[in-house]
């Protein structure tokens, strides 16, 4: 039995907001062809000519533009000062049925009932950009009964993975490099102090995970048209049986965001690359065999993972 314990705190909301002022962030999102094609396909399939749409968090205005090609009217809202770009690009591209408004969605009172909310509020850890609070708030105040949310179906995962050898970063005290043994630091309290909450996590790009060792199951799965904030569990106790033997390097976090008409945006670490990265909760689990059982507790809101146990067969 091995035991690892850690937690990680949420990026604060203000930091997220400032990060979206960064031009490069918007360029990266627009360059994500997987993301853009999923939205274009779903908006084309699901938005109707009589619809009034709110694009919650319009950024560059791209989703408002796509919705405007299909809908009667679109309200493109964003809290960021970057909204000047959306306003100008939509106006000069003759998107005449789009109204651009700088506002936080929680203060937005649409002038007419809303048939569709379009959004891209998914953080790499799904909930870490305030997705649930902002969508539920706008939905409950503004969406018509039977109204639609694009994307609607959300699933969050944290599963055991092996990394490609060139992506591994061993813990310092496990290093014996070129004859130098860092294990001598193992009991040093000054090192222990450096292992704060953030120490235990890192991010990887698609392609750095070699294999997922379990049969993935969502920690939480919810429908944005019906979920209430109180429905989200505070913690989930996960049990996973290892189905592929390998080195247990980490638990990898990913999400799926599904549209009613079919497209599913996934950040599965072996799926086609998107701009989202995968958060990794680092483990030094060593080798695991088929049939070994892994237990861990996931804090769902401010994502954290605690009490990891491996029971070897
Ligand atoms: C991930 S970006 C998506 C931008 C754009 N929709 C796209 O798909 O390229 C999220 C955007 O939502 C905005 N945002 C986040 N929370 C918001 C809120 N509560 N009200 C209004 N805008 C918000 C951010 O400023 C940012 O521009």
XYZ file of N, CA, C and O and ligand atoms in Angstrom, residues 13 16-18 20-21 25-26 29-30 35-36 39 55-64 77-82 101-107 118-123 129-130 133-135 275-276, ligand 1:
223
model
N -10.444 34.215 -9.737
C -11.224 34.654 -10.891
C -10.593 35.857 -11.590
O -10.572 35.951 -12.807
N -7.884 34.948 -13.891
C -8.421 34.426 -15.145
C -8.828 35.564 -16.070
O -8.549 35.560 -17.251
N -9.511 36.548 -15.490
C -10.030 37.651 -16.287
C -8.874 38.399 -16.966
O -8.922 38.695 -18.147
N -7.825 38.686 -16.197
C -6.682 39.396 -16.774
C -6.033 38.576 -17.877
O -5.594 39.088 -18.872
N -7.351 36.765 -20.026
C -8.040 36.859 -21.308
C -7.805 38.173 -22.010
O -8.159 38.343 -23.161
N -7.217 39.139 -21.304
C -6.821 40.355 -21.999
C -5.617 40.058 -22.880
O -5.285 40.813 -23.764
N -3.679 34.691 -26.016
C -4.686 33.712 -25.574
C -5.818 33.594 -26.591
O -6.278 32.487 -26.913
N -6.263 34.733 -27.117
C -7.334 34.689 -28.120
C -6.822 34.094 -29.432
O -7.539 33.358 -30.108
N -6.833 30.388 -29.112
C -8.177 29.788 -29.182
C -8.701 29.774 -30.621
O -9.317 28.808 -31.066
N -8.449 30.845 -31.362
C -8.904 30.887 -32.758
C -8.145 29.885 -33.623
O -8.683 29.348 -34.594
N -11.460 22.882 -31.850
C -12.452 23.671 -31.124
C -13.358 24.429 -32.093
O -14.584 24.382 -32.011
N -12.747 25.118 -33.034
C -13.529 25.969 -33.931
C -14.482 25.135 -34.788
O -15.625 25.526 -35.008
N -17.562 23.983 -32.752
C -18.539 25.063 -32.553
C -19.261 25.403 -33.856
O -20.478 25.595 -33.870
N -24.144 35.202 -26.563
C -22.795 34.617 -26.564
C -22.130 35.099 -25.278
O -21.698 36.254 -25.190
N -22.070 34.208 -24.299
C -21.544 34.581 -22.975
C -20.024 34.504 -23.010
O -19.448 33.418 -23.086
N -19.374 35.653 -22.970
C -17.904 35.695 -23.012
C -17.431 35.643 -24.447
O -16.752 34.716 -24.874
N -17.753 36.695 -25.204
C -17.578 36.629 -26.664
C -16.117 36.719 -27.105
O -15.779 36.296 -28.207
N -15.235 37.286 -26.262
C -13.811 37.361 -26.645
C -13.627 38.131 -27.929
O -13.968 39.312 -28.032
N -13.122 37.467 -28.965
C -12.928 38.108 -30.271
C -14.226 38.251 -31.056
O -14.220 38.839 -32.143
N -15.314 37.641 -30.575
C -16.590 37.725 -31.275
C -16.858 36.561 -32.211
O -17.904 36.515 -32.874
N -15.971 35.591 -32.243
C -16.094 34.532 -33.254
C -17.375 33.706 -33.109
O -18.050 33.420 -34.106
N -17.744 33.350 -31.872
C -18.939 32.508 -31.726
C -20.206 33.321 -31.979
O -21.199 32.805 -32.508
N -20.174 34.618 -31.632
C -21.309 35.499 -31.932
C -21.489 35.609 -33.449
O -22.606 35.612 -33.967
N -21.662 39.352 -25.268
C -21.271 40.064 -24.048
C -19.912 39.577 -23.563
O -19.553 38.407 -23.730
N -19.171 40.483 -22.972
C -17.887 40.121 -22.370
C -17.524 41.198 -21.351
O -17.731 42.389 -21.590
N -16.946 40.754 -20.254
C -16.571 41.685 -19.194
C -15.254 42.397 -19.504
O -14.968 43.460 -18.959
N -14.464 41.835 -20.392
C -13.105 42.323 -20.607
C -13.061 43.581 -21.479
O -13.900 43.765 -22.374
N -12.034 44.413 -21.264
C -11.825 45.589 -22.114
C -11.486 45.196 -23.553
O -11.567 46.019 -24.462
N -11.112 43.950 -23.746
C -10.788 43.471 -25.094
C -12.025 43.469 -26.004
O -11.914 43.290 -27.221
N -21.923 44.086 -26.145
C -22.105 44.814 -24.878
C -21.007 44.408 -23.905
O -20.803 43.208 -23.666
N -20.315 45.413 -23.344
C -19.329 45.100 -22.308
C -20.032 45.030 -20.963
O -20.493 46.041 -20.431
N -20.107 43.831 -20.434
C -20.733 43.637 -19.123
C -20.334 42.269 -18.584
O -20.043 41.354 -19.355
N -20.332 42.166 -17.279
C -20.240 40.849 -16.666
C -21.604 40.179 -16.867
O -22.647 40.816 -16.699
N -21.597 38.917 -17.227
C -22.862 38.219 -17.502
C -23.795 38.276 -16.300
O -25.012 38.274 -16.453
N -23.226 38.381 -15.098
C -24.075 38.355 -13.904
C -24.823 39.661 -13.703
O -25.726 39.738 -12.888
N -24.432 40.676 -14.493
C -25.170 41.939 -14.427
C -25.975 42.176 -15.707
O -26.616 43.207 -15.868
N -24.780 30.523 -26.038
C -23.548 29.932 -26.574
C -22.424 30.372 -25.654
O -22.392 31.535 -25.222
N -21.513 29.472 -25.344
C -20.420 29.859 -24.430
C -19.206 28.982 -24.715
O -19.334 27.873 -25.271
N -18.068 29.500 -24.301
C -16.856 28.678 -24.214
C -16.184 29.110 -22.931
O -15.283 29.956 -22.936
N -16.690 28.556 -21.853
C -16.235 28.924 -20.509
C -15.495 27.758 -19.859
O -15.301 27.755 -18.643
N -15.088 26.760 -20.658
C -14.447 25.587 -20.061
C -12.970 25.868 -19.823
O -12.225 26.193 -20.753
N -12.545 25.751 -18.563
C -11.122 25.790 -18.265
C -10.533 24.408 -18.481
O -11.271 23.427 -18.667
N -12.782 28.119 -14.656
C -12.970 29.487 -15.147
C -14.378 29.980 -14.826
O -14.903 30.869 -15.500
N -15.004 29.379 -13.820
C -16.311 29.857 -13.357
C -17.476 29.423 -14.222
O -18.573 29.986 -14.147
N -21.039 28.718 -12.363
C -21.709 29.859 -11.735
C -22.263 30.817 -12.796
O -23.395 31.292 -12.681
N -21.470 31.099 -13.822
C -21.921 32.092 -14.807
C -23.059 31.536 -15.669
O -24.047 32.222 -15.917
N -22.939 30.283 -16.100
C -23.984 29.732 -16.980
C -25.296 29.560 -16.206
O -26.367 29.929 -16.699
N -6.086 23.534 -27.774
C -5.245 24.511 -27.077
C -5.227 24.265 -25.568
O -4.391 24.823 -24.876
N -6.187 23.453 -25.053
C -6.195 23.184 -23.622
C -5.050 22.232 -23.279
O -4.707 21.351 -24.071
C -12.324 31.130 -23.112
S -12.670 32.788 -23.604
C -13.713 32.466 -24.985
C -13.761 33.605 -25.980
C -14.624 33.332 -27.214
N -16.000 33.015 -26.865
C -14.066 32.234 -28.049
O -14.667 31.155 -28.085
O -13.017 32.429 -28.666
C -13.800 33.277 -22.344
C -14.258 34.716 -22.417
O -15.286 34.884 -21.450
C -15.141 36.144 -20.811
N -15.826 36.026 -19.503
C -15.510 35.171 -18.506
N -16.404 35.288 -17.500
C -17.294 36.230 -17.887
C -18.472 36.793 -17.296
N -18.904 36.374 -16.098
N -19.142 37.729 -17.981
C -18.722 38.150 -19.192
N -17.628 37.659 -19.799
C -16.927 36.709 -19.164
C -13.648 36.368 -20.756
O -13.344 37.748 -20.661
C -13.206 35.751 -22.086
O -13.174 36.703 -23.114
